[in-house]
């Protein structure tokens, strides 16, 4: 200031020239900026394109799993086959195995053909083969549940064999089955006849979403339902353990613990734990929970415990970050009016940090939901065939699977029909993940406060 | 010491509320307060003045142990409140802070409603038996904070939605609501317009009837207007402490004189 008044500036201004014509420097600078924007837009475009390809692939490959081919047949529940003594004794009825039911299905085909006036060269045995192997079991279950229906004719909707299903979905063609022993061209012709007559139809398949996994020979019957229950149980365990432990640990570390070498070490270790590959947690769970503590293998409880270990660092890190983001002046204000440390934390800091904590927890849960590797090690990839009410009541200690493990299991099996189901399962998993992340984003937007 | 205060009380002179003896404060290696001795009287407004960074806030925060929250901060020496050492091991700083309230340099209302901001202190200390009493305390405090007329129709609105000056007065109301015996104010008027400043100064004068008030200020005029005693800090030292009139008209130390006349700072 004083310098200026004493020696008036004699040098010309450094910014000579009209404002209306940009200087060379400005032009160069603006070009660089435009180029940088271009790179950014290109990067985003590439990202979006990849996302689009991903979503398109998953949906186009997986959507087939949600429809299934069914055949409608009227089955006469012959007393002579099912209850020879005729006294409707359940123990006797149960003695008839699924083999005993196979002839009923053959008969049903015969009556159907007669009723429709259709002609075929196919032998009765081969006709019945277009029906899923689960059909006999379905019949048997029905009869055991309703023994008084024996002797009557009942209309059933059976799953067709996965080859027939594949034929309906365009996966299987007359050429592709040249070496396939489980289906012949004649059978496909027969299927065409039945489709034309409206006996075979492709409809939405709720059982894929709610049902249990099925054995290698019956991909048409496999569903995600039981593994969803397994995942649900595990998430409950993770939520019940990781949230309170994680939040308590972070509050202690962030608000109460003194700053010394011990807390520094703890801090570094928590950050490191977050980067530990999940399979390490899996083998740890195998060693500690199963081999040492003798918890049952394949149980959602063990899976939940392992995933808790994995989720804890995520929750602790995000909770600490959101506690840190609460301005210290709020703590000062509370202490200044005579609140205790604990009151200042629980009355003021925690409510402000809550949205961040919840977001972190949900993201941690979503991570755990999609985790596969540790589950393989503790054996949660079994095939569990119990259906909805049973699977729900089976609880935390009986063997179960989980969604990602189920998908892995299907992808591993040889039959292409399972492959389609793996993609279908991925859709369900993604729907869960996207929902959880959306909830997290909404929570954050909703409760975010600004100072 | 106890006997002395007792004697003083009976003769009803202004008694010492807070006595600081040989107080040293360190932030890690930094020696922020160097051997400060000062006696703050009851029913008196004491002003702390001095250039920026000289340790006014630091010393003020020693008086209600707000420095405890800073890990690297160490306080040595004795600070007595009514003859009791507030740094004694048996003293619970929470109890101390209920007695020695504080208004901070930067307004820091809770992100809650205006009502809850003021009611928080009385609530946690159990000062109100019922809702009606609490309402009364809130209204009285807001009036004393010179902000009642502006907020009486929107007590449920968030305190953080007020203007900076209003927030500061809300913070004053919040501090007053817990009925402290000593009120520490760190530049309470730095965000206020002249009208609000005048109101706060009036409030300070009013508070003096019952409490001891310590105010940090950068405004010489304000110190001269509201305080009876003034302490001048410089580089962590208490350079001069005495009657406000004497400090401003006839300072003993040359450093005080140059600060007041605007040559250092
Ligand atoms: N939390 C802290 N950690 C380390 N040093 C600190 C801390 N707070 C204050 N100091 C140091 O202590 C000294 C005194 O600071 P203080 O805040 O008390 O000054 P002040 O007189 O209140 O200044 P102002 O008028 O600008 O508010 C300064 O040198 C400052 O750098
Ligand atoms: Mg200060």
Short mmCIF file of C-alpha atoms in Angstrom, two decimals, chain A residues 20-407:
data_model
loop_
_atom_site.label_atom_id
_atom_site.label_comp_id
_atom_site.label_asym_id
_atom_site.label_seq_id
_atom_site.Cartn_x
_atom_site.Cartn_y
_atom_site.Cartn_z
CA UNK A 20 -13.01 -8.58 -26.68
CA UNK A 21 -10.19 -10.50 -28.38
CA UNK A 22 -8.90 -13.34 -26.19
CA UNK A 23 -5.15 -13.47 -25.71
CA UNK A 24 -3.17 -16.50 -26.99
CA UNK A 25 -2.71 -17.72 -23.43
CA UNK A 26 -6.44 -17.69 -22.80
CA UNK A 27 -7.17 -19.55 -26.03
CA UNK A 28 -4.68 -22.27 -25.12
CA UNK A 29 -6.09 -22.57 -21.63
CA UNK A 30 -9.65 -22.86 -22.91
CA UNK A 31 -8.63 -25.54 -25.41
CA UNK A 32 -6.99 -27.57 -22.66
CA UNK A 33 -10.16 -27.28 -20.61
CA UNK A 34 -12.35 -28.39 -23.52
CA UNK A 35 -10.08 -31.35 -24.17
CA UNK A 36 -10.22 -32.37 -20.54
CA UNK A 37 -14.01 -32.22 -20.56
CA UNK A 38 -13.95 -34.38 -23.68
CA UNK A 39 -11.85 -37.04 -21.95
CA UNK A 40 -14.23 -37.04 -19.00
CA UNK A 41 -17.29 -37.46 -21.19
CA UNK A 42 -15.58 -40.23 -23.15
CA UNK A 43 -14.71 -42.06 -19.93
CA UNK A 44 -18.26 -41.84 -18.69
CA UNK A 45 -19.59 -43.00 -22.05
CA UNK A 46 -17.36 -46.07 -21.99
CA UNK A 47 -18.49 -46.82 -18.45
CA UNK A 48 -22.15 -46.49 -19.36
CA UNK A 49 -21.69 -48.66 -22.43
CA UNK A 50 -20.12 -51.42 -20.34
CA UNK A 51 -22.91 -51.20 -17.82
CA UNK A 52 -25.44 -51.45 -20.62
CA UNK A 53 -23.72 -54.49 -22.10
CA UNK A 54 -23.61 -56.09 -18.66
CA UNK A 55 -27.26 -55.49 -17.90
CA UNK A 56 -28.30 -56.58 -21.38
CA UNK A 57 -26.30 -59.81 -21.17
CA UNK A 58 -27.58 -60.71 -17.73
CA UNK A 59 -31.19 -59.99 -18.57
CA UNK A 60 -31.17 -61.67 -21.97
CA UNK A 61 -29.51 -64.80 -20.61
CA UNK A 62 -31.34 -64.95 -17.32
CA UNK A 63 -34.87 -63.99 -18.19
CA UNK A 64 -35.53 -67.49 -19.57
CA UNK A 65 -35.30 -68.93 -16.09
CA UNK A 66 -38.45 -67.10 -15.08
CA UNK A 67 -40.66 -68.96 -17.57
CA UNK A 68 -41.02 -72.69 -17.65
CA UNK A 69 -42.75 -75.23 -19.90
CA UNK A 70 -45.61 -77.12 -18.30
CA UNK A 71 -47.79 -79.93 -19.56
CA UNK A 72 -51.36 -80.34 -18.37
CA UNK A 73 -52.55 -83.94 -17.95
CA UNK A 74 -55.58 -85.61 -16.39
CA UNK A 75 -54.26 -88.42 -14.25
CA UNK A 76 -56.49 -91.22 -13.04
CA UNK A 77 -55.26 -92.17 -9.59
CA UNK A 78 -55.80 -95.90 -10.00
CA UNK A 79 -56.62 -97.66 -6.78
CA UNK A 80 -55.13 -100.85 -8.13
CA UNK A 81 -51.70 -99.23 -8.31
CA UNK A 82 -51.73 -96.95 -5.29
CA UNK A 83 -53.71 -98.71 -2.64
CA UNK A 84 -54.07 -102.37 -3.40
CA UNK A 85 -55.67 -103.17 -0.07
CA UNK A 86 -58.20 -100.43 -0.58
CA UNK A 87 -58.22 -99.32 3.09
CA UNK A 88 -56.57 -95.91 2.55
CA UNK A 89 -53.96 -96.71 5.17
CA UNK A 90 -51.34 -94.01 4.85
CA UNK A 91 -48.48 -96.29 5.79
CA UNK A 92 -49.39 -98.62 2.95
CA UNK A 93 -49.81 -95.76 0.51
CA UNK A 94 -46.39 -94.45 1.42
CA UNK A 95 -44.89 -97.82 0.51
CA UNK A 96 -45.59 -97.13 -3.15
CA UNK A 97 -42.44 -95.48 -4.51
CA UNK A 98 -42.31 -92.96 -7.34
CA UNK A 99 -41.77 -95.91 -9.72
CA UNK A 100 -45.26 -97.05 -8.87
CA UNK A 101 -46.63 -93.75 -10.12
CA UNK A 102 -44.89 -93.82 -13.52
CA UNK A 103 -47.57 -95.99 -15.20
CA UNK A 104 -50.24 -93.46 -14.19
CA UNK A 105 -48.47 -90.81 -16.22
CA UNK A 106 -48.19 -93.13 -19.21
CA UNK A 107 -51.91 -93.80 -18.99
CA UNK A 108 -52.61 -90.11 -18.75
CA UNK A 109 -50.81 -89.56 -22.06
CA UNK A 110 -52.87 -92.28 -23.68
CA UNK A 111 -56.15 -90.79 -22.54
CA UNK A 112 -55.04 -87.31 -23.58
CA UNK A 113 -54.12 -88.47 -27.08
CA UNK A 114 -57.40 -90.28 -27.43
CA UNK A 115 -59.35 -87.28 -26.22
CA UNK A 116 -57.58 -84.99 -28.70
CA UNK A 117 -57.68 -87.56 -31.49
CA UNK A 118 -53.93 -87.29 -31.99
CA UNK A 119 -51.83 -90.01 -33.61
CA UNK A 120 -48.17 -90.74 -32.85
CA UNK A 121 -45.69 -93.53 -33.54
CA UNK A 122 -43.97 -92.83 -30.25
CA UNK A 123 -43.99 -95.62 -27.68
CA UNK A 124 -45.81 -94.90 -24.42
CA UNK A 125 -42.53 -95.07 -22.49
CA UNK A 126 -40.96 -92.41 -24.72
CA UNK A 127 -44.04 -90.24 -24.57
CA UNK A 128 -43.84 -90.09 -20.79
CA UNK A 129 -40.17 -89.11 -20.98
CA UNK A 130 -41.01 -85.58 -22.07
CA UNK A 131 -42.32 -85.03 -18.56
CA UNK A 132 -39.87 -84.04 -15.83
CA UNK A 133 -38.60 -86.72 -13.48
CA UNK A 134 -40.14 -84.70 -10.70
CA UNK A 135 -43.66 -85.43 -11.99
CA UNK A 136 -43.95 -88.81 -10.28
CA UNK A 137 -42.80 -87.30 -7.01
CA UNK A 138 -45.32 -84.52 -7.42
CA UNK A 139 -48.08 -87.10 -7.90
CA UNK A 140 -46.96 -89.12 -4.91
CA UNK A 141 -46.87 -86.05 -2.67
CA UNK A 142 -50.37 -85.15 -3.79
CA UNK A 143 -51.73 -88.61 -3.10
CA UNK A 144 -50.15 -88.81 0.34
CA UNK A 145 -51.64 -85.43 1.17
CA UNK A 146 -55.08 -86.33 -0.24
CA UNK A 147 -55.53 -90.12 0.11
CA UNK A 148 -59.27 -89.89 -0.43
CA UNK A 149 -58.71 -88.74 -4.03
CA UNK A 150 -57.47 -92.22 -4.96
CA UNK A 151 -59.66 -93.70 -7.66
CA UNK A 152 -60.60 -90.31 -9.07
CA UNK A 153 -59.20 -88.37 -12.03
CA UNK A 154 -57.31 -85.20 -11.20
CA UNK A 155 -55.86 -82.56 -13.53
CA UNK A 156 -52.17 -81.90 -12.96
CA UNK A 157 -49.72 -79.37 -14.32
CA UNK A 158 -46.38 -81.13 -14.66
CA UNK A 159 -43.00 -79.64 -15.46
CA UNK A 160 -41.66 -80.89 -18.75
CA UNK A 161 -38.19 -82.28 -19.13
CA UNK A 162 -35.50 -79.58 -19.39
CA UNK A 163 -34.81 -80.55 -23.03
CA UNK A 164 -38.41 -79.87 -23.95
CA UNK A 165 -38.20 -76.62 -22.02
CA UNK A 166 -35.02 -75.77 -23.90
CA UNK A 167 -36.77 -76.60 -27.19
CA UNK A 168 -39.59 -74.21 -26.29
CA UNK A 169 -37.07 -71.50 -25.43
CA UNK A 170 -35.02 -72.06 -28.58
CA UNK A 171 -32.01 -73.41 -26.74
CA UNK A 172 -32.48 -76.91 -28.12
CA UNK A 173 -33.07 -77.68 -31.80
CA UNK A 174 -33.46 -80.82 -33.86
CA UNK A 175 -29.86 -80.45 -35.03
CA UNK A 176 -28.36 -79.90 -31.60
CA UNK A 177 -29.84 -83.07 -30.13
CA UNK A 178 -28.20 -85.37 -32.65
CA UNK A 179 -26.00 -86.92 -29.95
CA UNK A 180 -28.36 -86.32 -27.05
CA UNK A 181 -29.60 -89.53 -25.47
CA UNK A 182 -32.27 -87.94 -23.33
CA UNK A 183 -34.43 -86.73 -26.19
CA UNK A 184 -35.11 -87.65 -29.80
CA UNK A 185 -36.42 -85.89 -32.88
CA UNK A 186 -39.58 -87.99 -32.69
CA UNK A 187 -40.22 -86.73 -29.19
CA UNK A 188 -39.82 -83.15 -30.39
CA UNK A 189 -42.39 -83.83 -33.11
CA UNK A 190 -44.67 -85.17 -30.41
CA UNK A 191 -44.09 -82.00 -28.37
CA UNK A 192 -45.02 -79.91 -31.42
CA UNK A 193 -48.30 -81.81 -31.66
CA UNK A 194 -49.08 -81.21 -28.00
CA UNK A 195 -48.14 -77.54 -28.22
CA UNK A 196 -50.50 -77.14 -31.17
CA UNK A 197 -53.22 -78.80 -29.09
CA UNK A 198 -52.54 -76.43 -26.19
CA UNK A 199 -51.47 -79.17 -23.78
CA UNK A 200 -47.90 -77.91 -23.45
CA UNK A 201 -47.51 -74.25 -22.52
CA UNK A 202 -44.71 -71.96 -21.43
CA UNK A 203 -45.78 -69.85 -18.44
CA UNK A 204 -44.30 -67.74 -15.67
CA UNK A 205 -42.56 -69.91 -13.11
CA UNK A 206 -42.93 -68.70 -9.52
CA UNK A 207 -41.15 -71.83 -8.33
CA UNK A 208 -37.89 -70.53 -9.68
CA UNK A 209 -38.08 -67.65 -7.22
CA UNK A 210 -39.55 -69.53 -4.28
CA UNK A 211 -38.54 -73.14 -4.80
CA UNK A 212 -35.62 -75.23 -3.68
CA UNK A 213 -32.62 -76.44 -5.62
CA UNK A 214 -33.03 -79.72 -7.48
CA UNK A 215 -30.71 -82.59 -8.32
CA UNK A 216 -28.50 -82.74 -11.41
CA UNK A 217 -31.10 -84.56 -13.52
CA UNK A 218 -33.92 -82.09 -12.97
CA UNK A 219 -32.75 -78.56 -13.78
CA UNK A 220 -36.35 -77.68 -14.66
CA UNK A 221 -37.32 -77.97 -10.99
CA UNK A 222 -34.49 -75.94 -9.46
CA UNK A 223 -35.25 -72.65 -7.70
CA UNK A 224 -33.59 -69.90 -5.65
CA UNK A 225 -36.05 -69.80 -2.76
CA UNK A 226 -34.16 -71.84 -0.20
CA UNK A 227 -30.87 -70.09 -0.81
CA UNK A 228 -32.68 -66.79 -0.42
CA UNK A 229 -33.80 -67.96 3.01
CA UNK A 230 -30.21 -68.95 3.76
CA UNK A 231 -29.00 -65.52 2.72
CA UNK A 232 -31.73 -63.89 4.79
CA UNK A 233 -30.68 -65.82 7.90
CA UNK A 234 -27.07 -64.87 7.36
CA UNK A 235 -27.92 -61.21 6.90
CA UNK A 236 -29.89 -61.29 10.15
CA UNK A 237 -26.86 -62.71 11.95
CA UNK A 238 -24.60 -60.10 10.36
CA UNK A 239 -26.96 -57.26 11.21
CA UNK A 240 -27.46 -58.43 14.79
CA UNK A 241 -23.73 -58.77 15.42
CA UNK A 242 -21.85 -56.42 13.13
CA UNK A 243 -24.00 -53.31 13.64
CA UNK A 244 -23.88 -53.09 17.45
CA UNK A 245 -20.29 -54.29 17.72
CA UNK A 246 -19.12 -52.08 14.88
CA UNK A 247 -20.90 -48.97 16.10
CA UNK A 248 -19.82 -49.46 19.70
CA UNK A 249 -16.21 -50.01 18.66
CA UNK A 250 -16.20 -46.93 16.44
CA UNK A 251 -17.78 -44.71 19.06
CA UNK A 252 -15.22 -45.83 21.59
CA UNK A 253 -12.30 -45.38 19.22
CA UNK A 254 -13.49 -42.07 17.84
CA UNK A 255 -14.88 -40.34 20.92
CA UNK A 256 -13.39 -41.88 24.04
CA UNK A 257 -10.11 -43.64 23.32
CA UNK A 258 -6.95 -41.68 24.01
CA UNK A 259 -4.69 -41.03 21.06
CA UNK A 260 -1.71 -43.29 21.63
CA UNK A 261 0.33 -45.98 19.94
CA UNK A 262 -2.14 -48.68 20.94
CA UNK A 263 -5.12 -47.00 19.29
CA UNK A 264 -2.91 -46.20 16.30
CA UNK A 265 -2.12 -49.90 15.91
CA UNK A 266 -5.79 -50.80 16.24
CA UNK A 267 -6.67 -48.22 13.62
CA UNK A 268 -4.09 -49.49 11.14
CA UNK A 269 -5.22 -53.05 11.71
CA UNK A 270 -8.87 -52.26 11.08
CA UNK A 271 -7.98 -50.62 7.79
CA UNK A 272 -5.89 -53.66 6.90
CA UNK A 273 -8.68 -56.05 7.83
CA UNK A 274 -10.94 -54.31 5.35
CA UNK A 275 -8.51 -55.26 2.61
CA UNK A 276 -8.12 -58.91 3.61
CA UNK A 277 -9.46 -61.23 0.88
CA UNK A 278 -12.75 -62.77 1.91
CA UNK A 279 -11.50 -66.32 1.44
CA UNK A 280 -9.14 -65.74 4.36
CA UNK A 281 -12.14 -65.06 6.56
CA UNK A 282 -13.68 -68.23 5.17
CA UNK A 283 -10.76 -70.41 6.19
CA UNK A 284 -10.64 -68.67 9.54
CA UNK A 285 -14.32 -69.48 10.02
CA UNK A 286 -13.67 -73.08 9.05
CA UNK A 287 -10.83 -73.35 11.56
CA UNK A 288 -12.45 -71.49 14.44
CA UNK A 289 -16.20 -71.95 14.20
CA UNK A 290 -16.39 -75.45 12.73
CA UNK A 291 -13.20 -77.28 13.66
CA UNK A 292 -12.65 -75.68 17.04
CA UNK A 293 -16.08 -74.63 18.27
CA UNK A 294 -17.83 -77.53 16.53
CA UNK A 295 -20.68 -75.49 15.11
CA UNK A 296 -22.51 -77.39 12.36
CA UNK A 297 -21.11 -77.23 8.84
CA UNK A 298 -23.10 -75.42 6.14
CA UNK A 299 -25.22 -73.62 8.75
CA UNK A 300 -26.33 -70.02 8.17
CA UNK A 301 -25.13 -69.21 11.69
CA UNK A 302 -21.55 -70.02 10.74
CA UNK A 303 -21.92 -68.23 7.41
CA UNK A 304 -23.31 -65.22 9.27
CA UNK A 305 -20.43 -65.23 11.75
CA UNK A 306 -17.85 -65.36 8.97
CA UNK A 307 -19.58 -62.57 7.06
CA UNK A 308 -19.79 -60.56 10.30
CA UNK A 309 -16.02 -60.71 10.59
CA UNK A 310 -15.82 -59.55 7.01
CA UNK A 311 -18.37 -56.75 7.37
CA UNK A 312 -17.11 -55.34 10.69
CA UNK A 313 -14.20 -53.36 9.25
CA UNK A 314 -16.47 -51.82 6.61
CA UNK A 315 -18.98 -50.76 9.25
CA UNK A 316 -16.31 -49.48 11.63
CA UNK A 317 -14.59 -47.45 8.94
CA UNK A 318 -17.79 -45.86 7.66
CA UNK A 319 -19.08 -45.22 11.17
CA UNK A 320 -15.85 -43.55 12.19
CA UNK A 321 -15.92 -41.44 9.05
CA UNK A 322 -19.43 -40.25 9.76
CA UNK A 323 -18.60 -39.56 13.43
CA UNK A 324 -15.57 -37.56 12.28
CA UNK A 325 -17.72 -35.52 9.93
CA UNK A 326 -19.80 -34.19 12.83
CA UNK A 327 -18.22 -30.81 13.56
CA UNK A 328 -16.35 -30.65 16.89
CA UNK A 329 -18.19 -27.43 17.71
CA UNK A 330 -21.31 -29.54 18.36
CA UNK A 331 -19.43 -31.56 20.97
CA UNK A 332 -18.07 -28.35 22.51
CA UNK A 333 -21.57 -26.91 22.63
CA UNK A 334 -22.91 -29.93 24.50
CA UNK A 335 -19.96 -30.05 26.91
CA UNK A 336 -20.26 -26.29 27.38
CA UNK A 337 -23.75 -26.57 28.85
CA UNK A 338 -22.59 -29.31 31.18
CA UNK A 339 -23.41 -32.46 29.27
CA UNK A 340 -21.20 -35.45 29.95
CA UNK A 341 -19.10 -36.97 27.20
CA UNK A 342 -21.60 -39.78 26.84
CA UNK A 343 -24.55 -37.38 26.69
CA UNK A 344 -22.83 -35.29 24.07
CA UNK A 345 -22.20 -38.41 21.98
CA UNK A 346 -25.60 -40.01 22.32
CA UNK A 347 -27.74 -36.86 22.26
CA UNK A 348 -25.95 -34.93 19.55
CA UNK A 349 -23.16 -36.69 17.70
CA UNK A 350 -24.76 -40.06 17.08
CA UNK A 351 -28.06 -38.74 15.66
CA UNK A 352 -26.08 -36.61 13.25
CA UNK A 353 -23.89 -39.53 12.26
CA UNK A 354 -26.77 -42.01 12.01
CA UNK A 355 -27.47 -41.65 8.26
CA UNK A 356 -23.81 -42.24 7.51
CA UNK A 357 -23.72 -45.23 9.84
CA UNK A 358 -26.82 -46.74 8.26
CA UNK A 359 -25.47 -46.20 4.78
CA UNK A 360 -22.23 -47.89 5.71
CA UNK A 361 -24.09 -50.77 7.30
CA UNK A 362 -26.30 -51.33 4.29
CA UNK A 363 -23.34 -51.23 1.95
CA UNK A 364 -21.52 -53.67 4.22
CA UNK A 365 -24.56 -55.96 4.20
CA UNK A 366 -24.81 -55.74 0.42
CA UNK A 367 -21.17 -56.73 0.21
CA UNK A 368 -21.77 -59.67 2.50
CA UNK A 369 -24.84 -60.70 0.52
CA UNK A 370 -22.82 -61.06 -2.65
CA UNK A 371 -19.88 -62.81 -1.02
CA UNK A 372 -19.22 -66.34 -2.26
CA UNK A 373 -15.69 -67.43 -1.49
CA UNK A 374 -15.94 -67.81 2.31
CA UNK A 375 -19.17 -69.77 1.94
CA UNK A 376 -17.47 -72.34 -0.25
CA UNK A 377 -15.01 -73.04 2.53
CA UNK A 378 -17.60 -73.57 5.21
CA UNK A 379 -19.63 -75.80 2.92
CA UNK A 380 -22.67 -73.66 2.26
CA UNK A 381 -22.93 -74.94 -1.29
CA UNK A 382 -24.89 -78.06 -0.58
CA UNK A 383 -28.04 -79.02 -2.41
CA UNK A 384 -31.00 -78.46 -0.13
CA UNK A 385 -34.33 -79.64 -1.40
CA UNK A 386 -36.72 -78.58 1.34
CA UNK A 387 -39.35 -76.10 0.21
CA UNK A 388 -40.69 -72.85 1.58
CA UNK A 389 -42.28 -73.52 4.99
CA UNK A 390 -39.72 -76.18 5.88
CA UNK A 391 -36.78 -74.11 4.79
CA UNK A 392 -37.97 -71.14 6.85
CA UNK A 393 -38.39 -73.16 10.00
CA UNK A 394 -35.11 -74.98 9.54
CA UNK A 395 -33.42 -72.08 11.29
CA UNK A 396 -29.87 -71.01 11.81
CA UNK A 397 -28.29 -74.35 12.55
CA UNK A 398 -29.48 -76.65 9.79
CA UNK A 399 -27.60 -76.78 6.50
CA UNK A 400 -28.51 -74.17 3.96
CA UNK A 401 -27.11 -72.41 0.97
CA UNK A 402 -26.88 -68.76 0.00
CA UNK A 403 -27.76 -66.94 -3.18
CA UNK A 404 -24.27 -66.41 -4.60
CA UNK A 405 -23.21 -69.92 -3.61
CA UNK A 406 -26.30 -71.33 -5.29
CA UNK A 407 -25.50 -69.41 -8.46
#
